[in-house]
Coordinates of C-alpha atoms in Angstrom, one line a residue:
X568 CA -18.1 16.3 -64.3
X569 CA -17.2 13.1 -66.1
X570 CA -20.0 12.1 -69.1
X571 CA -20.4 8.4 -70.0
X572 CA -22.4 9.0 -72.4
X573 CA -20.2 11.3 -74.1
X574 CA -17.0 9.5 -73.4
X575 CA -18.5 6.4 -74.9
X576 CA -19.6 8.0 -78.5
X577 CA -16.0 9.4 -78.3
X578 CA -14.2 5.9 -78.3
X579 CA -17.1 4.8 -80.9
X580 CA -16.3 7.7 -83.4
X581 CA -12.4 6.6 -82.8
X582 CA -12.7 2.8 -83.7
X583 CA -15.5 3.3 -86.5
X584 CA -13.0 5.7 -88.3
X585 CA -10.2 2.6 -88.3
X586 CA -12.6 0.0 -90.0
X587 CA -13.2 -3.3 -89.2
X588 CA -9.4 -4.5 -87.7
X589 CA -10.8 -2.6 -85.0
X590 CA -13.8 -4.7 -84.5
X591 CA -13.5 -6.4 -81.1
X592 CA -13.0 -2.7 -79.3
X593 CA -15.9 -2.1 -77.5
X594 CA -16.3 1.6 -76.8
X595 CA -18.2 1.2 -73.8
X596 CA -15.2 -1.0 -72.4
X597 CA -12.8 2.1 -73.4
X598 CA -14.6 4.6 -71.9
X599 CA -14.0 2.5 -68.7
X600 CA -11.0 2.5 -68.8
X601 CA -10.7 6.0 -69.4
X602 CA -12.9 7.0 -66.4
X603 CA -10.9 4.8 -64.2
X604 CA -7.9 6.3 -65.2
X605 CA -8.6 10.1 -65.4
X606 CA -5.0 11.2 -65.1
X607 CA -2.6 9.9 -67.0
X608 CA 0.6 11.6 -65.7
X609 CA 1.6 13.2 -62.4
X610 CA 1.7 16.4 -64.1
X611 CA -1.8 16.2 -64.5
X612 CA -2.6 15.5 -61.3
X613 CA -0.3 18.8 -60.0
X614 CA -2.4 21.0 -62.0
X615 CA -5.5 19.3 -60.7
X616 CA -5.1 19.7 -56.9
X617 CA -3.0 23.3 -56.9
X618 CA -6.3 24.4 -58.6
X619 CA -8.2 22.8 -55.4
X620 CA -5.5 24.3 -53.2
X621 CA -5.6 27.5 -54.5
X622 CA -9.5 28.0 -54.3
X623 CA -9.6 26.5 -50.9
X624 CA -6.8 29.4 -50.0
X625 CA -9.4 31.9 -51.1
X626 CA -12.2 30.4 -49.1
X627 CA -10.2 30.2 -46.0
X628 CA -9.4 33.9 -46.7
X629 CA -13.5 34.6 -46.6
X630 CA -14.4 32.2 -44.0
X631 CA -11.3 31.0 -41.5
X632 CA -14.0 28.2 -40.9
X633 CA -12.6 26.7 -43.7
X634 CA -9.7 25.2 -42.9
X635 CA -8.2 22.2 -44.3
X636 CA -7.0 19.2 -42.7
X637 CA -4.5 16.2 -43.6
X638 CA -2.9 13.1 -42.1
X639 CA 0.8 12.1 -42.6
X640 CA 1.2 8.8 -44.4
X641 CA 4.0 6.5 -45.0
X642 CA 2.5 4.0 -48.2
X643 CA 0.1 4.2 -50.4
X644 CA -1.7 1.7 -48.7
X645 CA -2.4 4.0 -46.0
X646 CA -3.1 7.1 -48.3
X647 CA -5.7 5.1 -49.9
X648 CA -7.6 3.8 -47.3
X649 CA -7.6 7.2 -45.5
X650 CA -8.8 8.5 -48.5
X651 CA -11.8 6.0 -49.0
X652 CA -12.4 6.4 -45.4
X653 CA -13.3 10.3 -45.7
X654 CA -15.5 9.6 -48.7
X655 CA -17.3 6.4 -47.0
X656 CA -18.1 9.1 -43.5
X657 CA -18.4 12.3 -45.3
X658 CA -19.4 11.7 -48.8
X659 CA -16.6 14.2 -50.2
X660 CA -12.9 14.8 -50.0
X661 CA -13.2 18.6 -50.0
X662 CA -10.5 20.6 -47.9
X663 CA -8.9 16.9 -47.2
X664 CA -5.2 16.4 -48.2
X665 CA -2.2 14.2 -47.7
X666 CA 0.8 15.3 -46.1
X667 CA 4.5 13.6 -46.8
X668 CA 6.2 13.6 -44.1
X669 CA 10.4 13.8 -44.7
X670 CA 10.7 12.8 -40.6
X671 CA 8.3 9.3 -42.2
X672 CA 10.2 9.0 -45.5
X673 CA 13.3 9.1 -43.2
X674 CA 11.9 6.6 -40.3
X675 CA 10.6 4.0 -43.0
X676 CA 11.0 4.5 -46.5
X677 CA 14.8 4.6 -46.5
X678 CA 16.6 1.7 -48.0
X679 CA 19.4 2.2 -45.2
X680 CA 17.3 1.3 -43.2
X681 CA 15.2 3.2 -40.0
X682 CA 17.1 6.7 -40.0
X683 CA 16.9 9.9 -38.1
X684 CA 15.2 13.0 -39.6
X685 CA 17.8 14.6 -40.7
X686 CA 17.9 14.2 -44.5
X687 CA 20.1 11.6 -44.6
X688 CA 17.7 9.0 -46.4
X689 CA 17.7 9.4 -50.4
X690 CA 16.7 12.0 -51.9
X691 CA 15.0 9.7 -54.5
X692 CA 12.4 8.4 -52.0
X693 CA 10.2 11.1 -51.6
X694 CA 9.3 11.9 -55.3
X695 CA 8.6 7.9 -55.4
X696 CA 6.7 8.5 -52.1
X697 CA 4.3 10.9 -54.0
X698 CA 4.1 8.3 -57.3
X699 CA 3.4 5.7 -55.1
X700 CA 0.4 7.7 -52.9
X701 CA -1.0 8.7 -56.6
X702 CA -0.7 5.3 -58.0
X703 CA -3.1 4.1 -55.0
X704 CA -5.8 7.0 -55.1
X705 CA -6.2 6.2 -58.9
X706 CA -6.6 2.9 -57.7
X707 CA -9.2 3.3 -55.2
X708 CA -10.7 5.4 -58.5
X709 CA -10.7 2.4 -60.7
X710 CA -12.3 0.1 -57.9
X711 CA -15.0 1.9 -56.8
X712 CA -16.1 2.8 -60.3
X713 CA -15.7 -1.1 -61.6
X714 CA -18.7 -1.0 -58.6
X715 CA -20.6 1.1 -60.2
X716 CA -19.9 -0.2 -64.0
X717 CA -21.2 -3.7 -62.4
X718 CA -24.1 -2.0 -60.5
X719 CA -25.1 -0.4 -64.1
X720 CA -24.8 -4.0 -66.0
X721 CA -27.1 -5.7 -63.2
X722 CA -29.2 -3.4 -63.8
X723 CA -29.5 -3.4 -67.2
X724 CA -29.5 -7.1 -67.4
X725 CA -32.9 -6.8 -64.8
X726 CA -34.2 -4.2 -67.3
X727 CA -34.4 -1.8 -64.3
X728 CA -34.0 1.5 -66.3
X729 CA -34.4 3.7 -63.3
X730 CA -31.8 1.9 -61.1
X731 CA -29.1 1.9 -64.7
X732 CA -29.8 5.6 -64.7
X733 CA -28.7 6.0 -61.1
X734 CA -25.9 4.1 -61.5
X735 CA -24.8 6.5 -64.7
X736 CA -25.6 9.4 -62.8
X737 CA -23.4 8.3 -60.1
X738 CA -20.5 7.4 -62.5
X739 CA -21.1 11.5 -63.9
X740 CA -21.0 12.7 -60.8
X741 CA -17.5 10.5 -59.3
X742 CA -15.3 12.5 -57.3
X743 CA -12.2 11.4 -57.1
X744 CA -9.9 10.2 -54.5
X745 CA -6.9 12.3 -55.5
X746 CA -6.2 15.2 -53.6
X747 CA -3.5 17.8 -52.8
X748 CA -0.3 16.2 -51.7
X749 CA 1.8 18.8 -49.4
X750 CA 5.0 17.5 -50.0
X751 CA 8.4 17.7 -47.4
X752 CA 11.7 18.6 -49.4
X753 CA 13.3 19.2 -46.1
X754 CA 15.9 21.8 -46.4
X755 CA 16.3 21.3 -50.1
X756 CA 19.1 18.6 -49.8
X757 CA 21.7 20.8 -51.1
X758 CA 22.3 23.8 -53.0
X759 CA 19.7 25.7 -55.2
X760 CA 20.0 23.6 -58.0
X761 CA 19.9 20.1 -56.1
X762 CA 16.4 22.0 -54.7
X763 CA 15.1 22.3 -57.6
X764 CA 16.3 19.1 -59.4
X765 CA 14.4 17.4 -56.4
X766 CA 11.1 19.6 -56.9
X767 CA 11.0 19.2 -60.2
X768 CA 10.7 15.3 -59.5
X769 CA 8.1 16.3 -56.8
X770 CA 6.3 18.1 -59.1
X771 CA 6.5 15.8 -62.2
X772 CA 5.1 12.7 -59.5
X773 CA 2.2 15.2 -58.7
X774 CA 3.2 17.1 -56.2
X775 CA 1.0 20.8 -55.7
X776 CA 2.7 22.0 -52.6
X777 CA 6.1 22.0 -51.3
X778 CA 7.3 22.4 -47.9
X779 CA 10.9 23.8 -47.5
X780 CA 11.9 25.0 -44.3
X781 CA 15.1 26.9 -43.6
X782 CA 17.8 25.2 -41.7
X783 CA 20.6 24.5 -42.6
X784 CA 20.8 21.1 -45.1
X785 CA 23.7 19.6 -43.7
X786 CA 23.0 19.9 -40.7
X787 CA 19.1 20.0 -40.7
X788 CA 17.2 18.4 -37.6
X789 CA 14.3 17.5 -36.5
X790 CA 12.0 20.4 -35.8
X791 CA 11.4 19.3 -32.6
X792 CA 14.8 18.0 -31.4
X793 CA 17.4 20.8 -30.0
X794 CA 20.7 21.7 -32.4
X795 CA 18.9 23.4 -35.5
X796 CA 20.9 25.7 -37.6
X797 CA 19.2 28.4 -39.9
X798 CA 20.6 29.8 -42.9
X799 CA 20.9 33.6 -43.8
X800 CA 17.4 34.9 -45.7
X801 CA 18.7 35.1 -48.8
X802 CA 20.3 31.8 -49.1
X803 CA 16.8 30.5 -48.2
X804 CA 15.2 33.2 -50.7
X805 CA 17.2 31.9 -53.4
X806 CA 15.4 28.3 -52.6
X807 CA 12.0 29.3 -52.5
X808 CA 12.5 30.8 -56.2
X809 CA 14.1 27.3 -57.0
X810 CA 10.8 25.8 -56.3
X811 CA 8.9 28.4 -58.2
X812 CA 10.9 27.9 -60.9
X813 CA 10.5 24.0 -61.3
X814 CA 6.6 24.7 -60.9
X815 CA 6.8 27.3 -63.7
X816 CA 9.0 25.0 -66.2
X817 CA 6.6 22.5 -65.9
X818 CA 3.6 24.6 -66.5
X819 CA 2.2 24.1 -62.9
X820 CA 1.7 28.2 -63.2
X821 CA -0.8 28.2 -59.6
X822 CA 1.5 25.5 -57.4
X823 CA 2.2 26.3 -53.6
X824 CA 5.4 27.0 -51.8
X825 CA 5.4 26.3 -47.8
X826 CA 7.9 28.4 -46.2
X827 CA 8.7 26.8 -42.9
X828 CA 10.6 28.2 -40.2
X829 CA 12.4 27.1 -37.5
X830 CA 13.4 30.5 -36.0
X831 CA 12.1 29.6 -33.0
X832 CA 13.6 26.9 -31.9
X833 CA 17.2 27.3 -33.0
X834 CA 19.7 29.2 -31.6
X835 CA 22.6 29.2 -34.3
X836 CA 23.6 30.3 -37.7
X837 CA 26.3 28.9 -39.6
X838 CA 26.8 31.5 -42.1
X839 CA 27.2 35.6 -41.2
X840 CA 25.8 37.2 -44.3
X841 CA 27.4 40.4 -46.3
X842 CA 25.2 43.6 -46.0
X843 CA 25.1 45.4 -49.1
X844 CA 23.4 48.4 -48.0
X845 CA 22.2 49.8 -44.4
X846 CA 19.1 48.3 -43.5
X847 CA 19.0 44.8 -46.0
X848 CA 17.9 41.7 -45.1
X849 CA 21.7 40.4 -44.4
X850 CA 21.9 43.1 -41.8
X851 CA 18.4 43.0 -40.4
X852 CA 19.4 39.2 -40.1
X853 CA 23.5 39.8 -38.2
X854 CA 21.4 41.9 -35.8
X855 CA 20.3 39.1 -33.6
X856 CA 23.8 37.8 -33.3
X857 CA 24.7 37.4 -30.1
X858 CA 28.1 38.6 -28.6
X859 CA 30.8 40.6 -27.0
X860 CA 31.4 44.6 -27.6
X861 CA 34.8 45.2 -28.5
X862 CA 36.5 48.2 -27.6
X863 CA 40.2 46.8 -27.6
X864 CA 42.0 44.0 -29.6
X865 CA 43.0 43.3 -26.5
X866 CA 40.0 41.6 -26.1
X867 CA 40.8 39.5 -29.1
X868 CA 42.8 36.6 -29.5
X869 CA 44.1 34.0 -32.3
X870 CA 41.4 33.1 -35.0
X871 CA 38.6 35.5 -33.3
X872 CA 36.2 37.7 -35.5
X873 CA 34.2 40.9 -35.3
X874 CA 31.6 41.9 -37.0
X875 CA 30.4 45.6 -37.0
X876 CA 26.7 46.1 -35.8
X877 CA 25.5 49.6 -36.4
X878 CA 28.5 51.5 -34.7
X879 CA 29.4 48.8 -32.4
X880 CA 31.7 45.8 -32.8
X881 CA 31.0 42.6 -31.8
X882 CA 32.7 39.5 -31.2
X883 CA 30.3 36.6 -32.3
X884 CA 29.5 34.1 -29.7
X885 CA 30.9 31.1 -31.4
X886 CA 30.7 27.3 -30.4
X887 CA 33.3 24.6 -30.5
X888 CA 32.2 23.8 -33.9
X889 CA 32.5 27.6 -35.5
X890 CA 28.5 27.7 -35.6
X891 CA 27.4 31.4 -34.7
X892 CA 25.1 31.6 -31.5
X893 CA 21.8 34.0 -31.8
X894 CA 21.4 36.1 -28.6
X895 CA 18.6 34.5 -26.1
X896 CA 14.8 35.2 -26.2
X897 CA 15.2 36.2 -30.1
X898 CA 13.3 33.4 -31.6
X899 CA 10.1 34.8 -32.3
X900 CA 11.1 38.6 -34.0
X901 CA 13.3 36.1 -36.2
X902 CA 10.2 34.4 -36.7
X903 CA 8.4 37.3 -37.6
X904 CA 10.9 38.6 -40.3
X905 CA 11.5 34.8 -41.6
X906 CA 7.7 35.1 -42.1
X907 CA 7.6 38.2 -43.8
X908 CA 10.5 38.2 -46.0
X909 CA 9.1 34.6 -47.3
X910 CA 5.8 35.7 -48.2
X911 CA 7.2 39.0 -49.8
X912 CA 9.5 36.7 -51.8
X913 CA 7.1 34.1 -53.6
X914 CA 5.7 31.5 -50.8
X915 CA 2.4 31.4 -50.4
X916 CA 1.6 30.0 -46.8
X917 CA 4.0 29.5 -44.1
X918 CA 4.9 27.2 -41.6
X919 CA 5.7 27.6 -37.7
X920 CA 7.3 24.9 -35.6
X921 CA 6.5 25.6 -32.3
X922 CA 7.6 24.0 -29.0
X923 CA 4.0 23.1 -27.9
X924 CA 0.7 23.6 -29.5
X925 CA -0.6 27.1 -27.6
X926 CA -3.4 28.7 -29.3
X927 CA -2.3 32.1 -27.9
X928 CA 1.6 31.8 -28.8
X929 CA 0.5 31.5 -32.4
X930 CA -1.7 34.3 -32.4
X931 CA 0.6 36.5 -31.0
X932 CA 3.1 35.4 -34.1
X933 CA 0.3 35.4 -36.7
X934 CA -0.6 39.2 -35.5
X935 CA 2.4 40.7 -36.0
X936 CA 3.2 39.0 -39.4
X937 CA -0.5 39.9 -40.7
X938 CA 0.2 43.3 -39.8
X939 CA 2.6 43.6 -42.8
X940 CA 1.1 41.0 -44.5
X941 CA -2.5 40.7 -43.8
X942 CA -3.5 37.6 -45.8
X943 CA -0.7 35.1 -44.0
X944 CA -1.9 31.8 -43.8
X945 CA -0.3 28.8 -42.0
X946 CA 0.3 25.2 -42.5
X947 CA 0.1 23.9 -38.5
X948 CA 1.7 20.8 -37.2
X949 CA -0.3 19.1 -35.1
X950 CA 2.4 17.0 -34.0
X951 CA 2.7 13.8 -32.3
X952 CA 5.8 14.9 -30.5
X953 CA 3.7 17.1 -28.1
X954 CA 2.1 15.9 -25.1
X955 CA -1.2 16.8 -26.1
X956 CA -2.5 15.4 -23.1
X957 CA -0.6 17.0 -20.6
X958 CA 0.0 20.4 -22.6
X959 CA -3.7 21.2 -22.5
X960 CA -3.6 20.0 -19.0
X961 CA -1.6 22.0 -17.8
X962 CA -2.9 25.2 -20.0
X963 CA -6.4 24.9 -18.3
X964 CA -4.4 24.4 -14.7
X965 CA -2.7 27.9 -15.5
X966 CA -5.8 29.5 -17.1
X967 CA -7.8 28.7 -13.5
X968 CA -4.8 29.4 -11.5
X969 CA -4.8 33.0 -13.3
X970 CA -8.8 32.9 -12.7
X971 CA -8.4 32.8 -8.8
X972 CA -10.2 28.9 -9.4
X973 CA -9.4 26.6 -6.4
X974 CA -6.6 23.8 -8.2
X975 CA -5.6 22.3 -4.8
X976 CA -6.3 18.8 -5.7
X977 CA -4.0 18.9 -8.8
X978 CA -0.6 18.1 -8.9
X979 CA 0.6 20.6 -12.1
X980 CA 3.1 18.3 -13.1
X981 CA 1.0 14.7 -12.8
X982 CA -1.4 16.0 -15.0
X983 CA -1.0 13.0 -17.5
X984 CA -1.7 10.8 -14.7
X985 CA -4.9 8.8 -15.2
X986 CA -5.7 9.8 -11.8
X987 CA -6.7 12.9 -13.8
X988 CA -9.1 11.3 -16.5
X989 CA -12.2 11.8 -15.0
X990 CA -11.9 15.2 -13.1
X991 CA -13.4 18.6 -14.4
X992 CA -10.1 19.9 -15.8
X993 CA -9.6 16.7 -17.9
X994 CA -13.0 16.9 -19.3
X995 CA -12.2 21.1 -20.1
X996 CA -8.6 20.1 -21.7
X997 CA -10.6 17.7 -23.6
X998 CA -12.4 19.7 -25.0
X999 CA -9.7 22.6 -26.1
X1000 CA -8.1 19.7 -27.6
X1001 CA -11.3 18.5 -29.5
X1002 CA -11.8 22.5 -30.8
X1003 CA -8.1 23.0 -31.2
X1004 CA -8.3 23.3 -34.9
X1005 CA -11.3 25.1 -35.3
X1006 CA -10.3 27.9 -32.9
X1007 CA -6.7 27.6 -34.0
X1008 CA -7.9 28.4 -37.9
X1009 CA -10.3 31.8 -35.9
X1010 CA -8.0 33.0 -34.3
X1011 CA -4.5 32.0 -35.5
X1012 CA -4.6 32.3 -38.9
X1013 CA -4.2 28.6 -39.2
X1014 CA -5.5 27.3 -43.0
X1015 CA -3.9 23.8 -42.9
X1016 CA -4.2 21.6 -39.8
X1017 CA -1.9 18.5 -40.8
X1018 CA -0.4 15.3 -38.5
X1019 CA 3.0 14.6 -39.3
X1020 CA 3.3 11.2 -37.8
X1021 CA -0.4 9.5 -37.5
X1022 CA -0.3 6.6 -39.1
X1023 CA 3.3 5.9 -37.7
X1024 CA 1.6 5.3 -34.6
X1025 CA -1.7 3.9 -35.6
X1026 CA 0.7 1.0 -36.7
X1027 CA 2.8 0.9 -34.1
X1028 CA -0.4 0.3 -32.0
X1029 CA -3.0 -1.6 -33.6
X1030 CA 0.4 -4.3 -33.9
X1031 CA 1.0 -4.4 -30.0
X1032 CA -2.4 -4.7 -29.9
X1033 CA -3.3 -7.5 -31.7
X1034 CA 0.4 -8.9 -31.0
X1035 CA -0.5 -9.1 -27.5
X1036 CA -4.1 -10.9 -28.0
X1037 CA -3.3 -13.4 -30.7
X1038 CA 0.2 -14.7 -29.1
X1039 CA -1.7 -14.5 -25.8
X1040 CA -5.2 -16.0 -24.3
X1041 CA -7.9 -14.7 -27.5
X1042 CA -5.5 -16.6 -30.3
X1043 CA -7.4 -16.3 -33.1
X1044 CA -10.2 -14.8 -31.3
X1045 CA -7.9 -11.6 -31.0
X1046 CA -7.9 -10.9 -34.6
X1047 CA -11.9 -12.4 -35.6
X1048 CA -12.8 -9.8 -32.9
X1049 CA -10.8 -6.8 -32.8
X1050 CA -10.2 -6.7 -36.5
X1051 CA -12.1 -8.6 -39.0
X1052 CA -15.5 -8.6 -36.8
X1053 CA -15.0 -4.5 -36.9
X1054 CA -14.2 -4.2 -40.4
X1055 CA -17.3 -5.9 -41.1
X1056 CA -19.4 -4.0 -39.2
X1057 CA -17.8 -0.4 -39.8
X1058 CA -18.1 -1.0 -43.4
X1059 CA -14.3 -1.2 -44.5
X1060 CA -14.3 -1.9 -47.8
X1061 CA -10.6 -3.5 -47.6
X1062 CA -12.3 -6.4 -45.8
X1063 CA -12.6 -8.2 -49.4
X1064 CA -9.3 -7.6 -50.1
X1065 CA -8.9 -9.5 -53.3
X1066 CA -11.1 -6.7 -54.6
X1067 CA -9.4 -3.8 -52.9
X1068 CA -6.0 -5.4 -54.5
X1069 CA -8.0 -5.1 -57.9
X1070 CA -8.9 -8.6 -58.6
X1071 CA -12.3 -7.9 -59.5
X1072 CA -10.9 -5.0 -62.2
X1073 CA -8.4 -7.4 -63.4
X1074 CA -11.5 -10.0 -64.0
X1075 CA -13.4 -7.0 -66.0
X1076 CA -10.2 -6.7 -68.3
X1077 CA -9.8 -10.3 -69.2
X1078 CA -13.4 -9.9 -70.3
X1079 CA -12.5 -7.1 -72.2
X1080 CA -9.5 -8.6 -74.0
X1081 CA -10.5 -12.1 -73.6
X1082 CA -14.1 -12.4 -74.0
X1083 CA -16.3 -15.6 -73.4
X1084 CA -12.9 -17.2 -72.9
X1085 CA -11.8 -15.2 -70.3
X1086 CA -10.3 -17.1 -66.9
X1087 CA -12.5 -14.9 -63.9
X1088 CA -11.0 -15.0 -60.3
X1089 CA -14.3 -13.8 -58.9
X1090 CA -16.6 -16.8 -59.1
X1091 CA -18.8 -19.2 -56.8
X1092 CA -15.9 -20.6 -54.6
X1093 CA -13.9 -17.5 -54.4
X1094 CA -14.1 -17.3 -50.8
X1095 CA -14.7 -13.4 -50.8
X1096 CA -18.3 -14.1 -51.4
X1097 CA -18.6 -15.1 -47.4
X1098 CA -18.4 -10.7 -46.6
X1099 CA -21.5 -9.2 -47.9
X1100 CA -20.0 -5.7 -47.9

């Protein structure tokens, strides 16, 4: 809890002790700006939110109806106003996050230009990414407590000593709009040491959590686009202690490693590891390679290999390209081992990419995983490149099917029609998709529900929208009515958006520096006086 009181006799003791050249500081105006800028670097802000990660790990682990939630955003425009939005609806930010989204950073932060996710964008834009989010949450910090600061001085200048003592108490009491960031490093974009080069610009722009998932970095893909290479577990190992060591060197000692795996969903390997001894992780890994016994080199031709499984020999399946094929229907026991070996070896929570988002697929992973490791916790995509829709559709179709329930007047496969929208299974499919995350986090082990792509699309779509209304018909009755006439009635703050841009905290300073001389934007024929919010 912040004291103004306290801050205040704090700047007063530091200007009284440098005599009178320090006369025109005003301690209450310093403890302002210290309030509205309560963290100075991102390091500070790291050490902040792994300390709200971690204790929201622990009560997940006594109550799995605690689970967290966060939206992908692409500028700090849009962390910001998510961020404001949760406080305006549910007076707290608890168990709320961010999520950085390397498929995002890729699509629209690249200075190439829209790109694929496949780490090709620079590497440089993420850590930025994260400054920039951070540099907008203190922002919304500074705003909304230049609010209360003004809501205090009205007060006092009405001698109303109750309604100054509720501003005050308001101003102790601020939570702040920064929260844990789970940051995408992709593969790692190299090596070890260009993983933890990277992280350690993460982590010094105020990044708590890293994702890391293990494909291969040249060659990485999207997790839900076909082609995905993983690497060996110890080559993935060695980047997970990359992290841990960038968090440790810069004295983030609680910060949080996401292992993600894309077991089960690719099909290839590029590397064949070196077993040191019967039963390692190198061999435990060669064991799902698929491939021909050979019991003759007549079976072998120019620039084939074998590799001994057990007391077999195998001829690795091998594409065009040299990359090694896994055999078929393998993807979740990789899964399972990626899993364990992760958590065994310094991650904290992991990561599944699935192919669509089935409550009892997940289950069936988390089970076996928690049998070795029983506090396993995900991070979940909820991702936009599922048809939600039509999955759940389709899931209740097969659930009634199995139930011996009459679906004769569905069409299994039209399910997304809108033919569909009114009819009992639509309204049931609804409603697994409204309790998704809730059950999910019972019954999956699922501690971090996320979006990847959200505000991708909210963009895409609010723009057609209003593209097609004001260049058609409504003109400039298409925006007064489906945007400015909403934000004024739901409240949004960013309808005065002179003060959301920090006008009215730029006004306050002048004062500060300025005094009685001081050139205010915010008077009578400012034309943000016409929104009463």
């Amino acid at each position: 809890m912040q004291n103004y009181k306290n801050k205040t006799q704090q700047a007063s003791n530091t200007i009284n002790q440098q005599g009178p050249t320090w006369a025109a500081m005003n301690p209450e105006f310093v403890a302002r700006m210290q309030l509205q800028n309560r963290f100075n670097t991102g390091l500070d802000i790291a050490k902040y939110t792994a300390k709200i990660m971690r204790e929201d790990m622990a009560s997940y682990d006594k109550d799995p109806a605690n689970y967290t939630q966060s939206l992908g955003c692409w500028h700090g425009f849009i962390g910001q106003q998510k961020m404001i939005s949760i406080k305006k609806h549910f007076g707290t930010t608890r168990s709320r996050y961010l999520y950085l989204s390397g498929w995002m950073v890729a699509a629209m932060r690249s200075e190439f230009g829209p790109l694929p996710d496949q780490s090709m964008h620079e590497k440089t834009s993420v850590p930025a990414l994260i400054e920039e989010l951070y540099t907008f949450l203190k922002q919304a910090d500074g705003r909304e407590l230049q609010h209360l600061f003004k809501e205090m001085d009205d007060a006092r200048e009405a001698g109303d000593q109750v309604r100054e003592q509720a501003a005050q108490q308001s101003i102790d009491n601020f939570e702040t709009h920064v929260v844990p960031i789970i940051a995408d490093i992709d593969a790692g974009f190299g090596n070890e040491e260009a993983t933890y080069l990277l992280a350690k610009k993460m982590i010094e722009a105020g990044a708590c959590c890293i994702q890391i998932e293990n494909q291969v970095s040249d060659a990485k893909q999207c997790g839900h686009q076909d082609g995905k290479v993983t690497v060996p577990h110890e080559d993935f190992l060695a980047k997970i202690n990359a992290v841990r060591y960038a968090f440790l060197e810069l004295g983030v000692d609680d910060g949080v490693i996401v292992a993600r795996t894309d077991s089960l969903g690719a099909g290839l390997t590029q590397k064949i590891p070196v077993s040191q001894s019967e039963g390692d992780l190198a061999e435990q890994y060669n064991a799902f390679i698929d491939g021909e016994e050979v019991t003759s080199l007549e079976q072998m031709k120019s620039g084939d290999m074998a590799i001994k499984l057990g007391d077999r020999l195998i001829k690795p399946t091998r594409l065009a390209n040299g990359l090694v094929r896994f055999k078929p229907n393998t993807g979740e026991d990789r899964v399972v081992l990626d899993c364990i070996n992760s958590l065994q070896n310094g991650a904290d929570l992991l990561w599944i990419e699935t192919e669509k988002p089935h409550i009892g697929q997940i289950a069936s992973i988390v089970n076996r995983i928690r049998d070795v490791m029983p506090n396993a916790k995900l991070v979940y995509n909820n991702s936009p490149s599922f048809n939600w829709t039509l999955n759940f559709r389709q899931q209740v179709f097969d659930a009634w099917l199995a139930e011996g329930k009459s679906v004769a007047e569905y069409q299994r496969e039209q399910l997304m029609s809108q033919d569909y929208d009114n009819t009992p299974l639509s309204a049931e499919a609804d409603e697994r998709i409204r309790c998704f995350q809730k059950d999910a986090a019972a019954q999956a082990g699922i501690f971090h529900h996320l979006i990847t792509l959200p505000t991708y699309h909210t963009a895409a779509l609010s723009t057609d929208n209003l593209a097609k209304d004001y260049f058609g018909e409504m003109g400039m009755l298409g925006y007064v009515k489906e945007v400015q006439r909403k934000e004024i009635r739901q409240g949004l703050a960013c309808v005065k958006h002179q003060d959301m841009s920090g006008s009215n905290m730029g006004d306050d300073h002048k004062e500060y520096f300025s005094g009685a001389q001081a050139l205010k934007a915010s008077g009578k024929d400012n034309t943000m006086n016409q929104f009463a919010i």
